[in-house]
Every structure is written in C-alpha cells, then in structure tokens.
CSV table of C-alpha atoms in Angstrom, one decimal:
chain,number,residue,atom,x,y,z
A,1,MET,CA,-41.8,44.8,108.6
A,2,CYS,CA,-39.8,45.7,105.5
A,3,THR,CA,-38.5,43.2,103.8
A,4,THR,CA,-35.1,45.5,102.2
A,5,CYS,CA,-34.1,47.5,105.8
A,6,GLY,CA,-36.6,46.2,108.5
A,7,CYS,CA,-38.7,49.6,109.3
A,8,SER,CA,-41.9,49.7,109.8
A,9,SER,CA,-44.8,49.9,107.0
A,10,ASP,CA,-48.1,50.5,108.7
A,11,GLU,CA,-48.0,54.0,107.7
A,12,ASN,CA,-48.3,53.9,103.5
A,13,GLU,CA,-48.3,57.6,103.2
A,14,ILE,CA,-45.4,60.4,102.1
A,15,LYS,CA,-45.8,63.8,102.7
A,16,TYR,CA,-43.6,66.7,100.9
A,17,THR,CA,-43.9,69.8,102.8
A,18,LYS,CA,-42.5,72.8,100.4
A,19,MET,CA,-41.6,75.7,102.9
A,20,GLY,CA,-42.0,78.9,100.8
A,21,GLU,CA,-42.8,83.1,100.8
A,22,LYS,CA,-46.5,82.3,101.2
A,23,GLN,CA,-45.8,80.8,104.7
A,24,ASN,CA,-45.1,84.4,105.2
A,25,HIS,CA,-48.8,85.1,105.3
A,26,SER,CA,-50.9,82.6,105.7
A,27,ASN,CA,-50.4,78.5,106.6
A,28,ASN,CA,-52.1,77.4,103.3
A,29,GLY,CA,-48.8,78.6,101.4
A,30,SER,CA,-47.2,74.8,102.2
A,31,PHE,CA,-47.1,72.7,99.6
A,32,HIS,CA,-48.9,69.2,100.4
A,33,HIS,CA,-48.9,66.4,98.5
A,34,HIS,CA,-49.3,62.5,99.2
A,35,HIS,CA,-49.2,59.6,97.0
A,36,ASN,CA,-49.4,55.6,97.9
A,37,ASN,CA,-45.9,55.0,98.7
A,38,GLU,CA,-45.1,51.7,96.6
A,39,LEU,CA,-41.7,50.5,97.8
A,40,HIS,CA,-43.7,50.4,101.5
A,41,HIS,CA,-47.2,49.2,100.1
A,42,ASP,CA,-45.2,45.9,98.4
A,43,HIS,CA,-43.5,44.9,102.0
A,44,ASP,CA,-47.2,45.3,103.6
A,45,HIS,CA,-48.7,42.7,100.5
A,46,ASP,CA,-45.0,40.7,102.0
A,47,ASP,CA,-45.7,40.8,106.1
A,48,HIS,CA,-49.7,39.4,105.1
A,49,ASN,CA,-47.9,36.6,103.0
A,50,HIS,CA,-45.5,35.8,105.8
A,51,ASP,CA,-48.7,35.7,108.3
A,52,HIS,CA,-50.0,33.1,106.3
A,53,ASN,CA,-47.4,31.4,106.2
A,54,HIS,CA,-46.5,31.2,109.8
A,55,ASP,CA,-50.3,30.1,110.3
A,56,HIS,CA,-49.4,27.1,108.3
A,57,ASP,CA,-46.8,26.0,109.0
A,58,HIS,CA,-47.4,25.7,112.6
A,59,PHE,CA,-51.0,23.9,111.7
A,60,HIS,CA,-48.2,21.5,110.4
A,61,ASP,CA,-45.7,21.1,112.6
A,62,HIS,CA,-45.6,17.4,113.2
A,63,SER,CA,-47.6,15.3,110.4
A,64,HIS,CA,-46.0,17.4,107.5
A,65,HIS,CA,-42.5,19.3,109.2
A,66,GLY,CA,-40.8,18.3,105.4
A,67,HIS,CA,-42.9,20.3,103.4
A,68,SER,CA,-43.2,23.1,105.9
A,69,HIS,CA,-39.5,23.3,105.6
A,70,SER,CA,-39.4,23.5,102.1
A,71,HIS,CA,-42.6,26.7,102.1
A,72,ASN,CA,-40.6,28.3,104.3
A,73,HIS,CA,-37.1,28.3,102.2
A,74,SER,CA,-39.5,29.7,99.0
A,75,HIS,CA,-40.9,32.3,100.7
A,76,GLU,CA,-37.4,33.2,101.4
A,77,ILE,CA,-36.3,33.3,97.9
A,78,SER,CA,-39.1,35.7,97.3
A,79,VAL,CA,-37.9,37.5,100.1
A,80,ILE,CA,-34.3,37.9,99.0
A,81,GLN,CA,-36.1,38.8,94.9
A,82,LEU,CA,-38.2,41.4,96.4
A,83,GLU,CA,-35.7,42.8,98.3
A,84,LYS,CA,-33.5,43.0,94.8
A,85,ASP,CA,-36.6,44.8,92.9
A,86,ILE,CA,-36.4,47.2,95.3
A,87,LEU,CA,-32.9,47.8,95.1
A,88,HIS,CA,-33.2,47.3,91.0
A,89,LYS,CA,-35.8,50.0,90.8
A,90,ASN,CA,-34.6,52.4,93.3
A,91,GLN,CA,-30.8,52.3,91.9
A,92,LEU,CA,-32.4,52.7,88.2
A,93,THR,CA,-34.1,56.1,89.3
A,94,ALA,CA,-30.8,57.3,91.4
A,95,GLU,CA,-29.1,56.9,88.5
A,96,ARG,CA,-31.7,59.6,86.5
A,97,ASN,CA,-31.2,61.9,89.7
A,98,ARG,CA,-27.5,61.9,88.8
A,99,GLY,CA,-27.9,62.6,85.3
A,100,PHE,CA,-29.6,65.6,86.1
A,101,PHE,CA,-28.0,67.1,88.9
A,102,GLU,CA,-24.4,66.5,87.0
A,103,ALA,CA,-26.1,67.9,83.7
A,104,LEU,CA,-27.0,71.2,85.8
A,105,ASN,CA,-23.7,71.5,87.7
A,106,ILE,CA,-25.8,70.7,90.8
A,107,PHE,CA,-23.2,69.2,93.5
A,108,SER,CA,-25.5,66.8,96.0
A,109,ILE,CA,-24.6,65.6,99.2
A,110,ASN,CA,-26.0,63.2,100.5
A,111,LEU,CA,-25.8,64.1,104.9
A,112,VAL,CA,-26.2,60.6,107.0
A,113,SER,CA,-25.6,60.2,110.7
A,114,SER,CA,-27.3,58.7,114.2
A,115,PRO,CA,-29.8,61.1,115.6
A,116,GLY,CA,-28.6,64.4,117.5
A,117,SER,CA,-24.9,64.1,115.5
A,118,GLY,CA,-25.4,67.6,114.5
A,119,LYS,CA,-26.7,67.5,111.0
A,120,THR,CA,-29.2,70.5,110.7
A,121,SER,CA,-26.5,73.1,112.9
A,122,LEU,CA,-23.9,72.2,110.5
A,123,LEU,CA,-26.8,72.8,107.4
A,124,GLU,CA,-27.3,75.6,109.3
A,125,ARG,CA,-24.0,77.4,110.3
A,126,THR,CA,-22.8,76.2,106.4
A,127,ILE,CA,-25.3,78.1,104.7
A,128,THR,CA,-25.7,81.6,106.3
A,129,ASP,CA,-21.6,81.3,106.1
A,130,LEU,CA,-21.3,80.7,102.8
A,131,LYS,CA,-25.1,81.5,101.3
A,132,SER,CA,-23.9,84.9,99.6
A,133,LYS,CA,-21.3,83.2,97.5
A,134,ILE,CA,-23.3,79.9,96.9
A,135,THR,CA,-26.7,79.2,95.9
A,136,PHE,CA,-28.4,76.3,97.5
A,137,SER,CA,-31.9,74.4,98.1
A,138,VAL,CA,-32.2,71.8,101.1
A,139,ILE,CA,-34.4,68.6,101.0
A,140,GLU,CA,-34.8,67.8,104.7
A,141,GLY,CA,-35.7,64.3,106.0
A,142,ASP,CA,-37.7,63.3,109.0
A,143,GLN,CA,-40.2,60.9,110.1
A,144,GLN,CA,-42.6,63.8,111.3
A,145,THR,CA,-42.6,67.6,112.1
A,146,THR,CA,-41.1,70.3,110.1
A,147,ASN,CA,-39.1,70.9,112.4
A,148,ASP,CA,-35.8,71.1,110.8
A,149,ALA,CA,-37.0,73.0,107.2
A,150,ASP,CA,-38.8,75.3,109.3
A,151,ARG,CA,-35.1,75.9,110.9
A,152,ILE,CA,-33.8,76.4,107.2
A,153,HIS,CA,-36.6,78.3,105.7
A,154,LYS,CA,-35.8,80.9,108.1
A,155,LEU,CA,-32.2,81.5,106.2
A,156,ASN,CA,-34.4,82.1,103.4
A,157,VAL,CA,-33.7,79.0,101.5
A,158,PRO,CA,-35.6,77.1,99.2
A,159,VAL,CA,-36.3,73.9,101.1
A,160,ILE,CA,-38.6,71.3,101.4
A,161,GLN,CA,-39.9,68.7,104.0
A,162,ILE,CA,-39.8,65.3,103.1
A,163,ASN,CA,-42.2,62.5,106.6
A,164,THR,CA,-41.6,59.1,105.9
A,165,GLY,CA,-43.9,57.9,108.9
A,166,LYS,CA,-42.9,54.9,110.0
A,167,GLY,CA,-40.1,54.8,106.9
A,168,CYS,CA,-36.5,55.2,108.3
A,169,HIS,CA,-34.7,56.5,104.9
A,170,LEU,CA,-35.5,58.5,102.0
A,171,ASP,CA,-34.9,57.2,98.3
A,172,SER,CA,-34.6,58.3,95.3
A,173,GLU,CA,-38.2,58.7,94.1
A,174,MET,CA,-38.6,60.8,96.9
A,175,ILE,CA,-35.4,62.7,96.3
A,176,SER,CA,-37.1,62.8,92.0
A,177,ARG,CA,-40.6,63.8,93.1
A,178,ALA,CA,-39.3,66.0,96.1
A,179,VAL,CA,-36.5,68.1,93.4
A,180,LYS,CA,-39.4,68.7,90.8
A,181,GLU,CA,-41.4,71.4,93.3
A,182,LEU,CA,-37.7,72.4,94.5
A,183,LYS,CA,-36.2,73.1,91.1
A,184,PRO,CA,-32.5,73.8,92.3
A,185,LYS,CA,-31.1,76.3,90.3
A,186,GLN,CA,-28.2,75.4,88.3
A,187,ASP,CA,-24.3,75.7,89.0
A,188,SER,CA,-25.6,75.3,92.8
A,189,ILE,CA,-25.4,72.8,95.7
A,190,MET,CA,-28.1,71.0,96.7
A,191,MET,CA,-28.1,69.4,100.8
A,192,ILE,CA,-30.3,66.1,101.5
A,193,GLU,CA,-31.2,66.1,105.0
A,194,ASN,CA,-31.6,62.1,105.5
A,195,VAL,CA,-33.7,60.4,107.9
A,196,GLY,CA,-31.1,60.1,111.4
A,197,ASN,CA,-30.4,56.8,111.3
A,198,LEU,CA,-26.6,54.8,110.5
A,199,VAL,CA,-28.2,51.2,108.8
A,200,CYS,CA,-30.8,52.0,106.6
A,201,PRO,CA,-30.3,55.1,104.3
A,202,ALA,CA,-26.7,52.5,103.4
A,203,MET,CA,-29.1,50.6,101.7
A,204,PHE,CA,-30.6,53.6,99.4
A,205,ASP,CA,-28.1,55.6,96.8
A,206,LEU,CA,-30.8,58.7,96.0
A,207,GLY,CA,-28.4,59.7,93.0
A,208,GLU,CA,-25.9,61.9,94.9
A,209,SER,CA,-22.9,63.6,94.0
A,210,LYS,CA,-21.4,62.8,97.5
A,211,ARG,CA,-22.6,61.1,100.6
A,212,ILE,CA,-21.5,62.6,103.9
A,213,VAL,CA,-21.7,60.4,106.7
A,214,ILE,CA,-21.0,62.5,110.2
A,215,ILE,CA,-20.5,61.7,113.8
A,216,SER,CA,-20.2,63.6,117.0
A,217,VAL,CA,-17.2,63.1,119.1
A,218,THR,CA,-20.2,62.5,122.1
A,219,GLU,CA,-20.5,59.0,120.4
A,220,GLY,CA,-18.6,56.1,120.5
A,221,GLU,CA,-15.2,55.9,118.6
A,222,ASP,CA,-16.1,52.1,117.3
A,223,LYS,CA,-19.4,53.6,115.2
A,224,PRO,CA,-17.1,52.5,111.3
A,225,LEU,CA,-16.6,48.4,113.1
A,226,LYS,CA,-21.0,49.1,114.7
A,227,TYR,CA,-22.5,50.6,111.1
A,228,PRO,CA,-19.2,49.7,108.5
A,229,ASP,CA,-22.0,49.5,105.0
A,230,MET,CA,-22.6,53.1,105.8
A,231,PHE,CA,-18.6,54.5,106.3
A,232,TYR,CA,-17.9,51.8,103.6
A,233,GLY,CA,-20.2,53.6,101.3
A,234,SER,CA,-19.1,57.2,101.9
A,235,GLN,CA,-16.8,59.4,100.1
A,236,VAL,CA,-16.7,62.0,103.2
A,237,CYS,CA,-16.5,61.6,107.4
A,238,ILE,CA,-16.7,64.9,109.2
A,239,ILE,CA,-16.2,64.6,113.2
A,240,ASN,CA,-18.6,67.1,114.7
A,241,LYS,CA,-18.7,69.1,118.4
A,242,ILE,CA,-14.5,68.9,118.4
A,243,ASP,CA,-15.0,72.0,120.5
A,244,LEU,CA,-16.2,68.9,123.6
A,245,LEU,CA,-13.4,66.6,123.3
A,246,PRO,CA,-11.6,68.2,126.1
A,247,TYR,CA,-14.7,66.9,128.1
A,248,LEU,CA,-14.9,63.7,127.0
A,249,LYS,CA,-12.9,60.2,126.8
A,250,PHE,CA,-13.3,60.3,123.3
A,251,ASP,CA,-9.8,59.0,120.4
A,252,LEU,CA,-10.0,61.0,117.6
A,253,GLU,CA,-7.1,59.1,116.4
A,254,LYS,CA,-8.9,56.0,117.6
A,255,LEU,CA,-12.4,56.3,115.1
A,256,LYS,CA,-10.3,57.2,112.3
A,257,GLU,CA,-7.9,54.3,112.6
A,258,TYR,CA,-11.3,52.8,112.4
A,259,ALA,CA,-12.9,54.2,110.1
A,260,ARG,CA,-10.1,53.7,107.8
A,261,LYS,CA,-10.3,49.7,108.2
A,262,VAL,CA,-13.6,50.1,106.8
A,263,ASN,CA,-13.1,52.8,104.0
A,264,PRO,CA,-9.3,53.8,103.5
A,265,LYS,CA,-10.5,56.5,101.5
A,266,LEU,CA,-12.4,58.3,103.2
A,267,GLU,CA,-11.8,62.5,104.0
A,268,PHE,CA,-12.2,63.4,106.8
A,269,PHE,CA,-13.1,67.0,108.2
A,270,GLU,CA,-12.5,67.7,112.3
A,271,VAL,CA,-15.7,70.9,113.0
A,272,SER,CA,-17.4,72.8,115.5
A,273,THR,CA,-21.1,74.2,114.3
A,274,THR,CA,-20.5,76.2,117.5
A,275,SER,CA,-16.6,77.5,118.0
A,276,GLY,CA,-16.3,77.9,114.1
A,277,GLU,CA,-13.3,75.6,114.5
A,278,GLY,CA,-12.3,73.5,111.3
A,279,LEU,CA,-15.3,74.7,109.3
A,280,GLU,CA,-12.9,77.1,106.5
A,281,ALA,CA,-11.8,73.8,105.6
A,282,TRP,CA,-14.4,72.4,105.0
A,283,TYR,CA,-16.4,75.2,103.1
A,284,LYS,CA,-13.1,75.2,101.0
A,285,TYR,CA,-13.8,71.4,99.9
A,286,LEU,CA,-18.0,73.0,99.0
A,287,THR,CA,-16.6,75.9,97.1
A,288,GLN,CA,-14.0,73.6,95.1
A,289,SER,CA,-16.5,71.2,94.7
A,290,ILE,CA,-19.4,73.3,92.8
A,291,ASN,CA,-16.5,74.9,90.5
A,292,GLN,CA,-14.9,71.9,89.1
C-alpha cells in the first residue's frame, strides 16, 4: 500500500496519451510514453519491508515482546519520514510548475471531486461556450481509459490523458511531464481534471493557480465535513446539477454552512451544465482570471 495516501502500487507505470490531429487518420497518432513511477516504486519497497517485519514480529511474539514493539516503532518512524520525503519532492516540482505557469500567464485549474460529480461535462460545456474567446488546453487524469480525453478532443482542444493505473491521484511530476508534451500557449487556461477522489488529491499540490472542488446536489450536504482536507485546500467550490434540486432532498445552504466551517474563504458557484443556469458567473470568473 502507498505509505502517503493508501493507494495500491502493484502497477508501476503511468501512461500518457496525447490526443492530436494525427489521430484523425491513424491510431498511431497517439503519443504513448511509459516511465517508472519512482513514487510508487518506493512504496513497493516499503511494502516489502512491512511484510518482512510482520513475520519477524509474529515469530518472536511471546519471547521477545519488547523487541517486537521497538522494531514496529522504528518502522513507523521510517514510514513517516518516507511520507515527508515524497511530499517534499512533490512540492519542489509543484513550485517549478507554478513558476512556469505564472511566467506564461497560464491560469491552471486543478479540478477535484468524487466520481460522477460532472467534472468532464462542466469542462465540455465551458470549453464549447468560451473557446472562441479563450485558449484552452486540458490534462485528463483517470486510472484507465481515454474516454474523457476523447470527449475533449472532439472540441478541437489540445488534450493529454494521464492513466495512473492503480494510483488514485495526479502528482506534480506527472503534470510536469504532461505539460512538456502539451505545450500550453501563453495567456491561456489549462484545465487539469484530477482522478475522481476526495481524499488523496488533497495532499498533492500540482502547481496549479487554483484548486476547484466540484460537488453535485446528488451527493450529501455533509461532504465538506467528511472530507475536510479537500475543501480546506480549495479556493473555489462549484455546486453542480442544481437543475435537479426540485427533485431532491438537498439543503444547498446547509452545504455552504458546512463548507464554510472548514474553509471560511471558499468561493461558491451554483451551476447546471444541462440548463446553463449559473454558468455566466463561472465564465466571468474565468475571463477575469486570465486577464488579471
């Protein structure tokens, strides 16, 4: 298990698929790049040590109880140190990413949410409505498939898919590698759709300009209390699918109240990608952000 976030690390390869014009003519137009993910490789090594320690402790359970306890304590310290090293390495790359984005006036957004909140639908609607005014590029993160990247590619927007395999989040090194292939333009917006997960992505800064958490009204109002780290680390909360409110027992104000308990500075947008309600305020926010 991953010592930092708990994701499984049986699969150590991350796949990047760049969707380009050549794809219209041949499947060979995809850019496939495989590399060993050092972060997860380290975790596998740690897993091996953990299993070994467990067997050793069990063998000496009765006759050397004090030694077993000390050995476990040492292992816990090693795990904590490894977690600090991983997050420190991620933060260094995140700051390099941030410097690159700021130098080119690229407004980068890290979109995070539970699966099914409507991240990709919001991306599609936003890009469709604004691509004549704003230059977009997109990084899609999923464990498997290029389904979301295929949807964005149909909008004639540069997009690259990162498949994390068993991994449950994107990290700053993945973004750095993807950006080198994607080559986002100056004075543009880059959307990063993270893996659907409200836990692990909260720990990993990607170097984004803003982290935006999306929650749909089909989820519980208490999500901010259940997943406080994600809401605390976000600057914006988009409440999606508000067209369904008449059919649901969902207290919109209660959601905001819970979210403000975690993060009083959180900014809210209430939208429906189906009806278009609330999207103008969201579009205004994006336009102002890129023109600042």
